[in-house]
Amino acid sequence: LEQIDPGINLHDLPAYISRQHQVKIAVARALILEPKVLALDNPFLYFDREERKLFQQFLNEQVTNGLAIIMVTQDIRYALGHSDKILYAENELMSCFDSLSQLRQCKLDAIQAYLQQYPDP
């Protein structure tokens, strides 16, 4: 927990802990078990820009140390810039890509229209 955020007060009751700290504590608790894979659902949802950047750096360090992360996120720039695999899902369309360049080369109109919304990460 000290690595994620040294400012978290562990003496606060859960009702008084910010959403950001709740997410960080949940991740820290999961990492205590030394998993090989960690699944996260919109982990950056409650973070401001600076907090998001710090938490993303922490997660990137975990990946560098061998942790695999499966993430559902609305932070498209982060997903596109840091993913080893990208799963695009929309209505009846689902496609898997091994890299950002492979995603960009896809000729499907729906995917190209989606990518135009997000400049390079």
JSON list of N, CA and C in Angstrom, two decimals, residues 1-4 8 10 22-40 58-59 62 67:
[
{"chain": "A", "resi": 1, "resn": "LEU", "atom": "N", "xyz": [0.84, -1.19, 0.00]},
{"chain": "A", "resi": 1, "resn": "LEU", "atom": "CA", "xyz": [0.00, 0.00, 0.00]},
{"chain": "A", "resi": 1, "resn": "LEU", "atom": "C", "xyz": [0.88, 1.25, 0.00]},
{"chain": "A", "resi": 2, "resn": "GLU", "atom": "N", "xyz": [2.01, 1.16, 0.66]},
{"chain": "A", "resi": 2, "resn": "GLU", "atom": "CA", "xyz": [2.94, 2.29, 0.70]},
{"chain": "A", "resi": 2, "resn": "GLU", "atom": "C", "xyz": [3.43, 2.64, -0.71]},
{"chain": "A", "resi": 3, "resn": "GLN", "atom": "N", "xyz": [3.60, 1.63, -1.56]},
{"chain": "A", "resi": 3, "resn": "GLN", "atom": "CA", "xyz": [4.05, 1.87, -2.94]},
{"chain": "A", "resi": 3, "resn": "GLN", "atom": "C", "xyz": [2.97, 2.54, -3.77]},
{"chain": "A", "resi": 4, "resn": "ILE", "atom": "N", "xyz": [1.72, 2.19, -3.52]},
{"chain": "A", "resi": 4, "resn": "ILE", "atom": "CA", "xyz": [0.62, 2.76, -4.30]},
{"chain": "A", "resi": 4, "resn": "ILE", "atom": "C", "xyz": [0.37, 4.21, -3.90]},
{"chain": "A", "resi": 8, "resn": "ILE", "atom": "N", "xyz": [-2.45, 7.24, 2.17]},
{"chain": "A", "resi": 8, "resn": "ILE", "atom": "CA", "xyz": [-3.69, 6.59, 2.59]},
{"chain": "A", "resi": 8, "resn": "ILE", "atom": "C", "xyz": [-3.66, 6.37, 4.09]},
{"chain": "A", "resi": 10, "resn": "LEU", "atom": "N", "xyz": [-4.96, 4.38, 6.98]},
{"chain": "A", "resi": 10, "resn": "LEU", "atom": "CA", "xyz": [-5.60, 3.09, 7.23]},
{"chain": "A", "resi": 10, "resn": "LEU", "atom": "C", "xyz": [-6.50, 3.10, 8.46]},
{"chain": "A", "resi": 22, "resn": "GLN", "atom": "N", "xyz": [-10.19, 3.78, -2.05]},
{"chain": "A", "resi": 22, "resn": "GLN", "atom": "CA", "xyz": [-10.84, 2.46, -2.04]},
{"chain": "A", "resi": 22, "resn": "GLN", "atom": "C", "xyz": [-10.28, 1.59, -3.16]},
{"chain": "A", "resi": 23, "resn": "VAL", "atom": "N", "xyz": [-10.12, 2.17, -4.35]},
{"chain": "A", "resi": 23, "resn": "VAL", "atom": "CA", "xyz": [-9.57, 1.41, -5.49]},
{"chain": "A", "resi": 23, "resn": "VAL", "atom": "C", "xyz": [-8.14, 0.98, -5.18]},
{"chain": "A", "resi": 24, "resn": "LYS", "atom": "N", "xyz": [-7.34, 1.90, -4.68]},
{"chain": "A", "resi": 24, "resn": "LYS", "atom": "CA", "xyz": [-5.94, 1.58, -4.38]},
{"chain": "A", "resi": 24, "resn": "LYS", "atom": "C", "xyz": [-5.83, 0.51, -3.31]},
{"chain": "A", "resi": 25, "resn": "ILE", "atom": "N", "xyz": [-6.65, 0.59, -2.28]},
{"chain": "A", "resi": 25, "resn": "ILE", "atom": "CA", "xyz": [-6.64, -0.42, -1.21]},
{"chain": "A", "resi": 25, "resn": "ILE", "atom": "C", "xyz": [-7.05, -1.78, -1.77]},
{"chain": "A", "resi": 26, "resn": "ALA", "atom": "N", "xyz": [-8.06, -1.81, -2.62]},
{"chain": "A", "resi": 26, "resn": "ALA", "atom": "CA", "xyz": [-8.52, -3.07, -3.22]},
{"chain": "A", "resi": 26, "resn": "ALA", "atom": "C", "xyz": [-7.40, -3.69, -4.06]},
{"chain": "A", "resi": 27, "resn": "VAL", "atom": "N", "xyz": [-6.70, -2.88, -4.84]},
{"chain": "A", "resi": 27, "resn": "VAL", "atom": "CA", "xyz": [-5.60, -3.39, -5.65]},
{"chain": "A", "resi": 27, "resn": "VAL", "atom": "C", "xyz": [-4.47, -3.89, -4.76]},
{"chain": "A", "resi": 28, "resn": "ALA", "atom": "N", "xyz": [-4.15, -3.15, -3.71]},
{"chain": "A", "resi": 28, "resn": "ALA", "atom": "CA", "xyz": [-3.09, -3.57, -2.78]},
{"chain": "A", "resi": 28, "resn": "ALA", "atom": "C", "xyz": [-3.45, -4.90, -2.13]},
{"chain": "A", "resi": 29, "resn": "ARG", "atom": "N", "xyz": [-4.69, -5.04, -1.73]},
{"chain": "A", "resi": 29, "resn": "ARG", "atom": "CA", "xyz": [-5.13, -6.31, -1.11]},
{"chain": "A", "resi": 29, "resn": "ARG", "atom": "C", "xyz": [-5.00, -7.47, -2.09]},
{"chain": "A", "resi": 30, "resn": "ALA", "atom": "N", "xyz": [-5.35, -7.23, -3.34]},
{"chain": "A", "resi": 30, "resn": "ALA", "atom": "CA", "xyz": [-5.24, -8.28, -4.35]},
{"chain": "A", "resi": 30, "resn": "ALA", "atom": "C", "xyz": [-3.77, -8.64, -4.59]},
{"chain": "A", "resi": 31, "resn": "LEU", "atom": "N", "xyz": [-2.91, -7.64, -4.62]},
{"chain": "A", "resi": 31, "resn": "LEU", "atom": "CA", "xyz": [-1.49, -7.89, -4.90]},
{"chain": "A", "resi": 31, "resn": "LEU", "atom": "C", "xyz": [-0.78, -8.63, -3.78]},
{"chain": "A", "resi": 32, "resn": "ILE", "atom": "N", "xyz": [-1.32, -8.56, -2.57]},
{"chain": "A", "resi": 32, "resn": "ILE", "atom": "CA", "xyz": [-0.74, -9.30, -1.45]},
{"chain": "A", "resi": 32, "resn": "ILE", "atom": "C", "xyz": [-0.74, -10.80, -1.75]},
{"chain": "A", "resi": 33, "resn": "LEU", "atom": "N", "xyz": [-1.72, -11.25, -2.52]},
{"chain": "A", "resi": 33, "resn": "LEU", "atom": "CA", "xyz": [-1.83, -12.66, -2.87]},
{"chain": "A", "resi": 33, "resn": "LEU", "atom": "C", "xyz": [-0.87, -13.07, -3.99]},
{"chain": "A", "resi": 34, "resn": "GLU", "atom": "N", "xyz": [-0.10, -12.12, -4.50]},
{"chain": "A", "resi": 34, "resn": "GLU", "atom": "CA", "xyz": [0.87, -12.35, -5.57]},
{"chain": "A", "resi": 34, "resn": "GLU", "atom": "C", "xyz": [0.24, -13.06, -6.78]},
{"chain": "A", "resi": 35, "resn": "PRO", "atom": "N", "xyz": [-0.81, -12.48, -7.34]},
{"chain": "A", "resi": 35, "resn": "PRO", "atom": "CA", "xyz": [-1.46, -13.11, -8.50]},
{"chain": "A", "resi": 35, "resn": "PRO", "atom": "C", "xyz": [-0.58, -13.00, -9.74]},
{"chain": "A", "resi": 36, "resn": "LYS", "atom": "N", "xyz": [-0.83, -13.86, -10.69]},
{"chain": "A", "resi": 36, "resn": "LYS", "atom": "CA", "xyz": [-0.16, -13.77, -11.99]},
{"chain": "A", "resi": 36, "resn": "LYS", "atom": "C", "xyz": [-0.97, -12.86, -12.92]},
{"chain": "A", "resi": 37, "resn": "VAL", "atom": "N", "xyz": [-2.28, -12.79, -12.67]},
{"chain": "A", "resi": 37, "resn": "VAL", "atom": "CA", "xyz": [-3.19, -11.97, -13.47]},
{"chain": "A", "resi": 37, "resn": "VAL", "atom": "C", "xyz": [-4.09, -11.17, -12.54]},
{"chain": "A", "resi": 38, "resn": "LEU", "atom": "N", "xyz": [-4.29, -9.90, -12.87]},
{"chain": "A", "resi": 38, "resn": "LEU", "atom": "CA", "xyz": [-5.17, -9.03, -12.10]},
{"chain": "A", "resi": 38, "resn": "LEU", "atom": "C", "xyz": [-6.21, -8.46, -13.05]},
{"chain": "A", "resi": 39, "resn": "ALA", "atom": "N", "xyz": [-7.48, -8.60, -12.72]},
{"chain": "A", "resi": 39, "resn": "ALA", "atom": "CA", "xyz": [-8.57, -8.05, -13.53]},
{"chain": "A", "resi": 39, "resn": "ALA", "atom": "C", "xyz": [-9.08, -6.77, -12.88]},
{"chain": "A", "resi": 40, "resn": "LEU", "atom": "N", "xyz": [-9.15, -5.70, -13.67]},
{"chain": "A", "resi": 40, "resn": "LEU", "atom": "CA", "xyz": [-9.59, -4.40, -13.17]},
{"chain": "A", "resi": 40, "resn": "LEU", "atom": "C", "xyz": [-10.72, -3.87, -14.04]},
{"chain": "A", "resi": 58, "resn": "PHE", "atom": "N", "xyz": [2.17, 3.12, -11.43]},
{"chain": "A", "resi": 58, "resn": "PHE", "atom": "CA", "xyz": [2.27, 1.99, -10.51]},
{"chain": "A", "resi": 58, "resn": "PHE", "atom": "C", "xyz": [1.87, 0.69, -11.21]},
{"chain": "A", "resi": 59, "resn": "LEU", "atom": "N", "xyz": [0.76, 0.71, -11.95]},
{"chain": "A", "resi": 59, "resn": "LEU", "atom": "CA", "xyz": [0.32, -0.49, -12.66]},
{"chain": "A", "resi": 59, "resn": "LEU", "atom": "C", "xyz": [1.32, -0.90, -13.73]},
{"chain": "A", "resi": 62, "resn": "GLN", "atom": "N", "xyz": [4.02, -2.83, -12.17]},
{"chain": "A", "resi": 62, "resn": "GLN", "atom": "CA", "xyz": [3.61, -4.20, -11.86]},
{"chain": "A", "resi": 62, "resn": "GLN", "atom": "C", "xyz": [3.70, -5.10, -13.09]},
{"chain": "A", "resi": 67, "resn": "LEU", "atom": "N", "xyz": [3.39, -9.04, -13.81]},
{"chain": "A", "resi": 67, "resn": "LEU", "atom": "CA", "xyz": [1.95, -9.16, -13.61]},
{"chain": "A", "resi": 67, "resn": "LEU", "atom": "C", "xyz": [1.21, -8.92, -14.92]}
]
